[in-house]
Amino acid sequence: MQLWPPFISLIVTAISVCLMGNMVRPSISGFPSLRRCVLDGLLSGVQFGGWLALSGAPVLAACLTMALSACLIIGSNIKLSILGEPMLFCDVVAARSFLQNPKFYLFSIPVPGRIALVGGMIALPLLLAVCFSLNPLPHLAGFACLIACVIALRAIPAARWAPVPDMPRDIDRLGLPGSLFLYWRRWRDELASLPETVTVPPVMGHPARDIVIVVQCESFAMPADLFAGRSAPIPLPDLPGLKRAQGMASDWGTLNVSGFGAYTMRTEYGVLFGQEEDALGFRAYDPFLSANRDVALSLPAIMGQAGYECVFAHPHDLQFYGRSRLMPACGFTRIIGEDAFTHTPRPDMPYIEDTALARQIGQLVSKSTKPTFIYAVTMENHGPWPAPSPDGPKTALAHYLRHLRNSDRMLGDLMDTLAASGRSGLLVFFGDHRPSIPGMVTPNDARGTPYVVIPFDAQGRDRQPRSQAEALTPAQLHHLILRDSVSQAGTCIP
């Protein structure tokens, strides 16, 4: 009879979690599928069993399981409204990033949510201590429930239930917790099937330019594109630097990025490694998690073999996305981080200015004595932007546009630097994603950002200006950079 309370609590918990799943967005239609019920039940059983094994209190285990499930749903819905995507299995990695840079994430959590989060973290150990049972049977029952549900979950054919990544569809079919679990399994299985490192033929080419500069500009987008089909609440700035660059560019147009307001690493991976997202399978959600296997495909690996000195510059914490380890592994022989810049954060300029990064690049160009490839990731225009009441969203937009003008000024400065250098060069500039400004700029299907590719000869003149825009993926931009940077490479360029 002592096992009845845990059993009844488990059944009530599983049913409650399944019903709560109907609150997940995108909206779930119809009655829960059998697969969703199975996954919700087993994943609830894992949580419930773990809490019960720890506390020996069935009611507390049920309450904690339902509370965490509700937090997952609320968090996913908030993320969908801000970034246009529900919670993903790879977002677990953001827990570490949250501790490193909490301001990147706290703005998205409403004040009541922050209070509840802090209150829950304080209350959890107190509840576990107060409700702890000395009776060993509930603990054993919880452990048995945990093991049984884990075994059952391992038996689910993940490849058949989730054959391809399609999160909006699978949330409906499998539920949010089930999709997260099966996608993690599919990602792990795909990773296990890949070689530890990708090998490519030796690069037989040589540098076609003295200087190649690639700038990945944070949240850089055309202001008019952010308000397509509707009027902007404040005047939108012209971008003279971008307009001038498009008039000089051999290639320019729209970069078809997949992320909105975040997921910089997807665009960065595509440009650095040249792999299309649809070829990455479940790795596409966060390709940096497994990018160490692809280092031989990267721009610095290839251009380094061709004879370039390769420099990576990013005026921020290089631990973010694991760049401190990944970039040297890719072949960057010099890494420039935030410690190379002097900057005092202030509310209107929390990050290092783009023009300061442009000056740092200019110094690298002036001091270079051999062909040099510089890949720079800007930081000035990173959100969230200050949004004080009473007109918060409009104020945030004004801050964004002010930083955007500075990014445009950076582009002009870099064009002047290469034109005055007296050497042949190539300048590639692109936005990593559009900004998310709640109340002003929200997710939709249009996510493109501008890119320009500007060649310079030794006299500072542009070559082969292109009159029409062309849409590219980040991976296609990677191959375009190689085409214009490495000569006589033939088929040896991957």
Short mmCIF file of C-alpha atoms in Angstrom, two decimals:
data_model
loop_
_atom_site.label_atom_id
_atom_site.label_comp_id
_atom_site.label_asym_id
_atom_site.label_seq_id
_atom_site.Cartn_x
_atom_site.Cartn_y
_atom_site.Cartn_z
CA MET A 1 0.00 0.00 0.00
CA GLN A 2 2.94 2.32 0.59
CA LEU A 3 3.64 2.33 -3.17
CA TRP A 4 0.18 3.60 -4.10
CA PRO A 5 0.86 7.30 -3.33
CA PRO A 6 3.93 7.44 -5.64
CA PHE A 7 2.09 5.56 -8.39
CA ILE A 8 -0.98 7.81 -8.21
CA SER A 9 1.24 10.92 -8.11
CA LEU A 10 3.11 9.70 -11.18
CA ILE A 11 -0.09 9.11 -13.17
CA VAL A 12 -1.49 12.52 -12.24
CA THR A 13 1.83 14.16 -13.12
CA ALA A 14 2.08 12.48 -16.53
CA ILE A 15 -1.49 13.44 -17.45
CA SER A 16 -0.97 17.03 -16.26
CA VAL A 17 2.26 17.45 -18.22
CA CYS A 18 0.61 16.09 -21.35
CA LEU A 19 -2.28 18.54 -20.99
CA MET A 20 0.09 21.43 -20.33
CA GLY A 21 1.73 20.60 -23.64
CA ASN A 22 -1.26 22.19 -25.38
CA MET A 23 0.05 25.58 -24.26
CA VAL A 24 3.19 25.19 -26.36
CA ARG A 25 3.58 27.48 -29.38
CA PRO A 26 3.45 27.02 -32.34
CA SER A 27 -0.03 25.83 -31.51
CA ILE A 28 -0.55 22.12 -31.11
CA SER A 29 -3.65 20.93 -32.93
CA GLY A 30 -6.06 18.16 -32.05
CA PHE A 31 -5.80 15.39 -29.48
CA PRO A 32 -2.25 14.43 -28.40
CA SER A 33 -0.75 11.73 -30.60
CA LEU A 34 0.22 8.38 -29.13
CA ARG A 35 3.89 9.18 -29.60
CA ARG A 36 3.54 12.48 -27.82
CA CYS A 37 1.72 10.80 -24.92
CA VAL A 38 4.43 8.14 -24.66
CA LEU A 39 7.23 10.68 -24.68
CA ASP A 40 5.52 13.05 -22.26
CA GLY A 41 4.79 10.15 -19.92
CA LEU A 42 8.30 8.70 -19.98
CA LEU A 43 10.06 12.06 -19.67
CA SER A 44 7.73 13.01 -16.82
CA GLY A 45 8.59 9.66 -15.25
CA VAL A 46 12.31 10.45 -15.44
CA GLN A 47 11.80 13.79 -13.70
CA PHE A 48 9.34 12.43 -11.17
CA GLY A 49 11.52 9.43 -10.39
CA GLY A 50 14.57 11.61 -9.89
CA TRP A 51 12.81 13.97 -7.50
CA LEU A 52 11.19 11.08 -5.65
CA ALA A 53 14.50 9.24 -5.30
CA LEU A 54 16.02 12.42 -3.91
CA SER A 55 13.24 13.50 -1.54
CA GLY A 56 11.04 10.46 -0.89
CA ALA A 57 8.02 12.81 -1.10
CA PRO A 58 5.60 11.88 -3.95
CA VAL A 59 3.58 15.11 -3.80
CA LEU A 60 6.72 17.27 -3.89
CA ALA A 61 8.13 15.20 -6.76
CA ALA A 62 4.89 15.72 -8.69
CA CYS A 63 4.82 19.46 -8.02
CA LEU A 64 8.45 19.95 -9.03
CA THR A 65 8.00 17.93 -12.22
CA MET A 66 4.97 19.96 -13.25
CA ALA A 67 6.65 23.24 -12.28
CA LEU A 68 9.74 22.51 -14.39
CA SER A 69 7.58 21.41 -17.31
CA ALA A 70 5.63 24.67 -17.07
CA CYS A 71 8.89 26.66 -16.98
CA LEU A 72 10.07 24.86 -20.12
CA ILE A 73 6.84 25.71 -21.95
CA ILE A 74 6.85 29.35 -20.83
CA GLY A 75 10.50 29.75 -21.74
CA SER A 76 9.95 28.22 -25.16
CA ASN A 77 6.98 30.48 -25.87
CA ILE A 78 8.93 33.58 -24.84
CA LYS A 79 11.82 32.54 -27.05
CA LEU A 80 9.45 31.96 -29.99
CA SER A 81 8.01 35.46 -29.64
CA ILE A 82 11.48 37.09 -29.55
CA LEU A 83 13.59 34.92 -31.84
CA GLY A 84 11.03 33.10 -33.98
CA GLU A 85 12.07 29.63 -32.80
CA PRO A 86 10.90 27.44 -29.93
CA MET A 87 13.28 25.95 -27.39
CA LEU A 88 15.90 23.68 -28.97
CA PHE A 89 17.98 20.89 -27.48
CA CYS A 90 21.16 22.90 -28.04
CA ASP A 91 19.81 25.77 -25.92
CA VAL A 92 21.01 23.82 -22.89
CA VAL A 93 24.45 25.15 -23.80
CA ALA A 94 23.06 28.65 -23.23
CA ALA A 95 22.90 27.88 -19.51
CA ARG A 96 26.67 28.39 -19.35
CA SER A 97 26.41 31.50 -21.51
CA PHE A 98 23.68 32.81 -19.19
CA LEU A 99 26.12 32.73 -16.28
CA GLN A 100 28.84 34.41 -18.36
CA ASN A 101 26.63 37.12 -19.90
CA PRO A 102 23.28 37.29 -18.07
CA LYS A 103 22.35 40.63 -19.66
CA PHE A 104 22.01 38.86 -23.02
CA TYR A 105 19.08 36.86 -21.65
CA LEU A 106 17.52 38.56 -18.62
CA PHE A 107 15.80 41.22 -20.73
CA SER A 108 13.59 38.54 -22.31
CA ILE A 109 12.28 37.30 -18.96
CA PRO A 110 9.38 39.39 -17.56
CA VAL A 111 9.90 40.82 -14.09
CA PRO A 112 7.42 38.37 -12.47
CA GLY A 113 9.32 35.55 -14.14
CA ARG A 114 12.63 36.77 -12.74
CA ILE A 115 11.12 36.96 -9.27
CA ALA A 116 9.67 33.47 -9.62
CA LEU A 117 12.98 32.13 -10.91
CA VAL A 118 14.98 33.53 -8.00
CA GLY A 119 12.29 32.52 -5.51
CA GLY A 120 12.22 28.98 -6.88
CA MET A 121 16.00 28.61 -6.64
CA ILE A 122 15.85 29.71 -3.00
CA ALA A 123 12.81 27.59 -2.15
CA LEU A 124 13.99 24.35 -3.79
CA PRO A 125 16.62 23.30 -1.22
CA LEU A 126 14.30 24.34 1.61
CA LEU A 127 11.46 22.22 0.23
CA LEU A 128 13.73 19.23 -0.27
CA ALA A 129 14.96 19.54 3.31
CA VAL A 130 11.53 20.03 4.88
CA CYS A 131 9.78 17.31 2.88
CA PHE A 132 12.57 14.74 3.00
CA SER A 133 11.30 11.31 4.03
CA LEU A 134 13.31 8.86 6.10
CA ASN A 135 11.23 5.97 4.75
CA PRO A 136 13.45 4.15 2.21
CA LEU A 137 10.59 2.71 0.12
CA PRO A 138 9.61 5.96 -1.71
CA HIS A 139 13.26 6.61 -2.50
CA LEU A 140 13.63 3.12 -3.93
CA ALA A 141 10.38 3.51 -5.87
CA GLY A 142 11.64 6.76 -7.36
CA PHE A 143 14.93 5.19 -8.36
CA ALA A 144 13.09 2.24 -9.96
CA CYS A 145 10.80 4.65 -11.85
CA LEU A 146 13.78 6.64 -13.09
CA ILE A 147 15.66 3.57 -14.35
CA ALA A 148 12.58 2.03 -15.99
CA CYS A 149 11.72 5.23 -17.86
CA VAL A 150 15.31 5.74 -19.01
CA ILE A 151 15.41 2.18 -20.38
CA ALA A 152 12.10 2.72 -22.16
CA LEU A 153 13.31 6.01 -23.66
CA ARG A 154 16.46 4.35 -24.96
CA ALA A 155 14.30 1.78 -26.74
CA ILE A 156 12.43 4.44 -28.75
CA PRO A 157 13.59 4.40 -32.42
CA ALA A 158 14.69 8.03 -32.64
CA ALA A 159 15.60 7.86 -36.34
CA ARG A 160 12.11 6.65 -37.24
CA TRP A 161 10.22 9.03 -34.96
CA ALA A 162 12.31 12.09 -35.93
CA PRO A 163 13.88 11.34 -39.33
CA VAL A 164 14.66 14.95 -40.29
CA PRO A 165 14.84 18.22 -38.33
CA ASP A 166 11.49 20.01 -38.51
CA MET A 167 10.80 21.54 -35.11
CA PRO A 168 7.41 23.21 -35.79
CA ARG A 169 6.00 19.94 -37.14
CA ASP A 170 7.57 17.78 -34.45
CA ILE A 171 6.32 19.90 -31.57
CA ASP A 172 2.85 18.98 -32.80
CA ARG A 173 3.70 15.30 -33.33
CA LEU A 174 6.05 14.68 -30.43
CA GLY A 175 5.46 17.52 -27.98
CA LEU A 176 8.09 19.99 -26.81
CA PRO A 177 9.90 17.73 -24.28
CA GLY A 178 9.79 14.79 -26.69
CA SER A 179 11.18 16.85 -29.55
CA LEU A 180 14.01 18.14 -27.39
CA PHE A 181 14.90 14.62 -26.28
CA LEU A 182 14.70 12.97 -29.70
CA TYR A 183 16.55 15.81 -31.42
CA TRP A 184 19.35 15.50 -28.87
CA ARG A 185 19.53 11.77 -29.57
CA ARG A 186 19.53 12.31 -33.32
CA TRP A 187 22.26 14.94 -32.99
CA ARG A 188 24.34 12.59 -30.85
CA ASP A 189 23.84 9.68 -33.24
CA GLU A 190 24.72 11.77 -36.30
CA LEU A 191 27.82 13.02 -34.53
CA ALA A 192 28.87 9.46 -33.68
CA SER A 193 28.60 8.47 -37.35
CA LEU A 194 30.96 11.23 -38.52
CA PRO A 195 34.74 10.93 -38.63
CA GLU A 196 36.60 12.67 -35.82
CA THR A 197 38.08 15.10 -38.34
CA VAL A 198 37.38 15.90 -41.98
CA THR A 199 40.34 15.49 -44.31
CA VAL A 200 40.74 17.45 -47.54
CA PRO A 201 43.44 17.45 -50.25
CA PRO A 202 46.35 19.84 -49.78
CA VAL A 203 45.73 23.34 -51.12
CA MET A 204 47.90 23.99 -54.16
CA GLY A 205 46.98 27.65 -54.68
CA HIS A 206 48.68 30.87 -53.65
CA PRO A 207 47.39 34.23 -52.38
CA ALA A 208 45.56 36.27 -54.98
CA ARG A 209 45.43 39.33 -52.68
CA ASP A 210 47.76 41.10 -50.30
CA ILE A 211 44.96 41.73 -47.79
CA VAL A 212 41.63 39.95 -47.31
CA ILE A 213 39.29 41.40 -44.67
CA VAL A 214 36.02 39.68 -43.75
CA VAL A 215 33.78 41.51 -41.28
CA GLN A 216 30.86 39.75 -39.64
CA CYS A 217 28.80 42.68 -38.38
CA GLU A 218 26.53 42.15 -35.40
CA SER A 219 22.80 42.72 -36.11
CA PHE A 220 23.54 44.66 -39.31
CA ALA A 221 20.42 44.96 -41.44
CA MET A 222 18.77 47.35 -43.86
CA PRO A 223 16.49 49.58 -41.75
CA ALA A 224 13.78 49.65 -44.43
CA ASP A 225 13.72 45.84 -44.50
CA LEU A 226 12.82 45.76 -40.82
CA PHE A 227 9.58 47.64 -41.52
CA ALA A 228 8.62 46.22 -44.91
CA GLY A 229 4.93 46.74 -45.52
CA ARG A 230 4.47 49.10 -42.57
CA SER A 231 5.61 52.55 -41.55
CA ALA A 232 8.53 53.00 -39.19
CA PRO A 233 7.76 54.73 -35.88
CA ILE A 234 10.84 56.97 -36.17
CA PRO A 235 12.88 58.24 -39.14
CA LEU A 236 15.19 55.59 -40.55
CA PRO A 237 18.80 56.51 -41.33
CA ASP A 238 20.52 56.28 -44.66
CA LEU A 239 23.58 54.04 -44.76
CA PRO A 240 26.01 55.93 -46.99
CA GLY A 241 28.84 53.50 -46.36
CA LEU A 242 26.78 50.53 -47.51
CA LYS A 243 25.46 52.44 -50.53
CA ARG A 244 28.99 53.38 -51.54
CA ALA A 245 30.15 49.79 -51.03
CA GLN A 246 27.36 48.41 -53.22
CA GLY A 247 28.42 50.77 -55.99
CA MET A 248 31.99 49.43 -55.82
CA ALA A 249 31.24 45.77 -55.14
CA SER A 250 31.94 42.88 -57.46
CA ASP A 251 29.23 40.98 -55.59
CA TRP A 252 26.50 42.27 -53.29
CA GLY A 253 22.96 41.53 -52.26
CA THR A 254 21.10 39.63 -49.56
CA LEU A 255 22.64 37.00 -47.33
CA ASN A 256 20.00 34.37 -46.55
CA VAL A 257 20.65 33.70 -42.87
CA SER A 258 18.46 31.34 -40.86
CA GLY A 259 18.58 32.99 -37.45
CA PHE A 260 16.69 36.01 -36.20
CA GLY A 261 18.00 38.13 -33.35
CA ALA A 262 20.46 35.43 -32.24
CA TYR A 263 22.27 32.29 -33.41
CA THR A 264 25.24 34.22 -34.69
CA MET A 265 27.13 30.93 -34.81
CA ARG A 266 24.99 29.61 -37.70
CA THR A 267 25.94 32.45 -40.04
CA GLU A 268 29.53 32.43 -38.78
CA TYR A 269 29.83 28.69 -39.33
CA GLY A 270 28.45 28.93 -42.87
CA VAL A 271 30.91 31.65 -43.88
CA LEU A 272 33.90 30.09 -42.13
CA PHE A 273 33.29 26.44 -43.04
CA GLY A 274 31.27 26.57 -46.27
CA GLN A 275 28.71 23.92 -45.30
CA GLU A 276 25.04 24.42 -46.14
CA GLU A 277 22.67 24.04 -43.19
CA ASP A 278 20.47 21.48 -44.93
CA ALA A 279 23.52 19.21 -45.23
CA LEU A 280 24.24 19.36 -41.50
CA GLY A 281 21.12 17.54 -40.32
CA PHE A 282 20.51 18.07 -36.61
CA ARG A 283 23.92 19.77 -36.29
CA ALA A 284 22.51 22.82 -38.06
CA TYR A 285 20.82 24.20 -34.93
CA ASP A 286 24.22 24.93 -33.36
CA PRO A 287 27.03 23.89 -35.71
CA PHE A 288 29.69 25.27 -33.39
CA LEU A 289 29.03 22.36 -31.00
CA SER A 290 30.72 20.01 -33.46
CA ALA A 291 32.75 22.44 -35.60
CA ASN A 292 36.03 21.07 -34.22
CA ARG A 293 35.55 18.12 -36.60
CA ASP A 294 35.38 20.44 -39.62
CA VAL A 295 38.45 22.61 -39.07
CA ALA A 296 40.12 21.43 -42.28
CA LEU A 297 37.24 22.97 -44.25
CA SER A 298 37.58 26.43 -42.69
CA LEU A 299 38.73 29.59 -44.42
CA PRO A 300 41.86 29.98 -42.25
CA ALA A 301 42.85 26.34 -42.77
CA ILE A 302 42.62 26.67 -46.55
CA MET A 303 43.96 30.21 -46.84
CA GLY A 304 46.74 29.44 -44.38
CA GLN A 305 47.90 26.58 -46.60
CA ALA A 306 47.78 28.96 -49.57
CA GLY A 307 50.20 31.30 -47.83
CA TYR A 308 48.10 33.79 -45.86
CA GLU A 309 48.76 34.82 -42.29
CA CYS A 310 45.36 34.37 -40.62
CA VAL A 311 44.09 36.70 -37.86
CA PHE A 312 40.84 36.49 -35.90
CA ALA A 313 39.59 39.63 -34.13
CA HIS A 314 36.59 39.89 -31.81
CA PRO A 315 36.34 42.59 -29.12
CA HIS A 316 34.48 40.42 -26.61
CA ASP A 317 34.92 37.37 -24.41
CA LEU A 318 36.40 34.68 -26.65
CA GLN A 319 34.99 31.95 -24.40
CA PHE A 320 31.61 32.68 -26.00
CA TYR A 321 30.73 29.87 -28.44
CA GLY A 322 34.10 28.34 -27.56
CA ARG A 323 35.93 30.65 -29.96
CA SER A 324 39.03 30.65 -27.75
CA ARG A 325 39.53 26.96 -28.60
CA LEU A 326 37.91 26.72 -32.03
CA MET A 327 39.61 29.59 -33.81
CA PRO A 328 43.21 28.46 -33.15
CA ALA A 329 42.19 24.93 -34.13
CA CYS A 330 40.86 26.30 -37.44
CA GLY A 331 44.22 27.81 -38.31
CA PHE A 332 44.09 31.38 -37.06
CA THR A 333 47.66 32.04 -35.95
CA ARG A 334 46.81 35.27 -34.15
CA ILE A 335 43.75 35.88 -31.98
CA ILE A 336 42.76 39.39 -30.91
CA GLY A 337 40.20 39.62 -28.10
CA GLU A 338 38.69 42.32 -25.92
CA ASP A 339 41.91 42.78 -23.92
CA ALA A 340 43.46 44.45 -26.99
CA PHE A 341 40.99 47.34 -26.69
CA THR A 342 40.58 50.15 -24.16
CA HIS A 343 36.93 50.69 -23.36
CA THR A 344 34.86 51.93 -20.43
CA PRO A 345 31.31 50.57 -20.71
CA ARG A 346 28.48 53.06 -20.40
CA PRO A 347 24.69 52.67 -20.84
CA ASP A 348 24.67 53.98 -24.41
CA MET A 349 27.86 52.09 -25.41
CA PRO A 350 28.22 48.87 -23.39
CA TYR A 351 30.47 47.19 -25.96
CA ILE A 352 33.59 48.16 -27.87
CA GLU A 353 32.81 50.46 -30.78
CA ASP A 354 32.94 49.21 -34.35
CA THR A 355 35.11 52.17 -35.33
CA ALA A 356 37.69 51.05 -32.72
CA LEU A 357 37.72 47.62 -34.33
CA ALA A 358 38.17 49.30 -37.72
CA ARG A 359 41.23 51.13 -36.37
CA GLN A 360 42.64 47.85 -35.03
CA ILE A 361 42.19 46.27 -38.47
CA GLY A 362 43.84 49.31 -40.05
CA GLN A 363 46.89 48.80 -37.84
CA LEU A 364 47.06 45.15 -38.88
CA VAL A 365 46.94 46.17 -42.53
CA SER A 366 49.67 48.79 -42.14
CA LYS A 367 51.99 46.41 -40.26
CA SER A 368 51.47 43.35 -42.45
CA THR A 369 54.51 42.18 -44.40
CA LYS A 370 52.96 39.12 -46.05
CA PRO A 371 49.54 38.22 -47.46
CA THR A 372 47.10 38.54 -44.56
CA PHE A 373 43.58 37.26 -43.97
CA ILE A 374 41.63 39.03 -41.21
CA TYR A 375 38.28 37.73 -39.97
CA ALA A 376 36.60 40.18 -37.59
CA VAL A 377 33.37 39.80 -35.59
CA THR A 378 31.96 43.09 -34.34
CA MET A 379 30.24 43.66 -31.01
CA GLU A 380 28.97 47.24 -30.74
CA ASN A 381 25.48 46.57 -32.07
CA HIS A 382 24.70 43.60 -29.83
CA GLY A 383 21.38 43.71 -28.03
CA PRO A 384 19.57 44.19 -25.82
CA TRP A 385 19.38 47.91 -26.43
CA PRO A 386 18.35 50.28 -23.60
CA ALA A 387 14.57 50.50 -23.41
CA PRO A 388 13.55 52.73 -20.47
CA SER A 389 9.90 53.54 -19.88
CA PRO A 390 7.57 55.04 -20.90
CA ASP A 391 8.48 54.56 -24.57
CA GLY A 392 10.81 51.59 -24.24
CA PRO A 393 10.52 49.85 -27.63
CA LYS A 394 10.88 53.09 -29.58
CA THR A 395 13.88 54.10 -27.46
CA ALA A 396 15.48 50.69 -28.04
CA LEU A 397 14.98 51.10 -31.79
CA ALA A 398 16.62 54.53 -31.69
CA HIS A 399 19.63 53.06 -29.88
CA TYR A 400 19.85 50.25 -32.42
CA LEU A 401 19.79 52.66 -35.36
CA ARG A 402 22.48 54.83 -33.77
CA HIS A 403 24.78 51.83 -33.45
CA LEU A 404 23.84 50.76 -36.99
CA ARG A 405 25.12 54.10 -38.29
CA ASN A 406 28.41 53.44 -36.51
CA SER A 407 28.64 50.03 -38.18
CA ASP A 408 28.06 51.72 -41.52
CA ARG A 409 30.82 54.20 -40.65
CA MET A 410 33.12 51.26 -39.95
CA LEU A 411 32.46 49.92 -43.43
CA GLY A 412 33.44 53.28 -44.93
CA ASP A 413 36.60 53.44 -42.82
CA LEU A 414 37.67 49.98 -43.96
CA MET A 415 37.12 50.87 -47.61
CA ASP A 416 39.29 53.94 -47.13
CA THR A 417 41.96 51.83 -45.38
CA LEU A 418 42.22 49.35 -48.24
CA ALA A 419 42.07 52.05 -50.91
CA ALA A 420 44.96 53.91 -49.29
CA SER A 421 47.06 50.83 -48.53
CA GLY A 422 48.68 50.64 -51.96
CA ARG A 423 48.10 46.89 -52.06
CA SER A 424 45.57 44.60 -53.64
CA GLY A 425 42.79 43.67 -51.28
CA LEU A 426 39.36 42.21 -50.78
CA LEU A 427 36.80 43.51 -48.29
CA VAL A 428 33.81 41.33 -47.41
CA PHE A 429 31.18 42.79 -45.08
CA PHE A 430 27.90 41.17 -43.99
CA GLY A 431 25.28 41.18 -41.25
CA ASP A 432 24.99 38.06 -39.11
CA HIS A 433 21.23 38.39 -38.48
CA ARG A 434 18.48 40.95 -38.07
CA PRO A 435 17.87 42.50 -34.64
CA SER A 436 15.07 41.42 -32.34
CA ILE A 437 13.54 44.49 -30.68
CA PRO A 438 10.36 43.42 -28.82
CA GLY A 439 7.53 45.73 -29.68
CA MET A 440 9.31 47.05 -32.77
CA VAL A 441 11.10 44.36 -34.78
CA THR A 442 9.69 40.88 -34.33
CA PRO A 443 10.38 37.57 -36.11
CA ASN A 444 8.97 36.80 -39.53
CA ASP A 445 9.97 34.74 -42.55
CA ALA A 446 12.09 37.55 -44.06
CA ARG A 447 15.50 37.30 -42.38
CA GLY A 448 18.03 38.40 -45.00
CA THR A 449 20.88 40.79 -44.25
CA PRO A 450 23.14 42.78 -46.60
CA TYR A 451 26.52 41.60 -47.84
CA VAL A 452 29.13 43.25 -50.07
CA VAL A 453 32.34 41.93 -51.64
CA ILE A 454 34.67 44.75 -52.70
CA PRO A 455 37.97 44.09 -54.52
CA PHE A 456 40.78 46.66 -54.62
CA ASP A 457 43.84 46.74 -56.80
CA ALA A 458 47.17 48.29 -55.84
CA GLN A 459 45.92 51.74 -56.90
CA GLY A 460 42.86 51.51 -54.66
CA ARG A 461 40.39 51.23 -57.52
CA ASP A 462 37.47 48.88 -57.54
CA ARG A 463 37.14 46.11 -60.09
CA GLN A 464 34.19 44.63 -61.91
CA PRO A 465 31.35 46.55 -60.25
CA ARG A 466 28.12 44.59 -60.29
CA SER A 467 24.90 46.43 -61.01
CA GLN A 468 22.43 43.80 -59.79
CA ALA A 469 22.01 42.23 -56.37
CA GLU A 470 22.36 38.49 -55.87
CA ALA A 471 21.12 36.43 -52.94
CA LEU A 472 23.61 34.03 -51.36
CA THR A 473 23.72 31.65 -48.43
CA PRO A 474 26.56 32.02 -45.90
CA ALA A 475 28.13 28.86 -47.33
CA GLN A 476 28.04 30.31 -50.85
CA LEU A 477 29.73 33.45 -49.54
CA HIS A 478 32.49 31.20 -48.15
CA HIS A 479 33.19 29.79 -51.60
CA LEU A 480 33.03 33.24 -53.19
CA ILE A 481 35.70 34.46 -50.74
CA LEU A 482 37.96 31.55 -51.65
CA ARG A 483 37.41 32.14 -55.35
CA ASP A 484 38.58 35.74 -55.04
CA SER A 485 41.39 35.08 -52.54
CA VAL A 486 43.24 31.97 -53.71
CA SER A 487 44.66 31.61 -57.23
CA GLN A 488 45.41 28.43 -59.17
CA ALA A 489 43.75 26.23 -56.59
CA GLY A 490 41.75 24.20 -59.07
CA THR A 491 39.87 21.30 -57.58
CA CYS A 492 41.95 21.32 -54.39
CA ILE A 493 39.68 23.90 -52.79
CA PRO A 494 36.97 21.94 -50.91
#
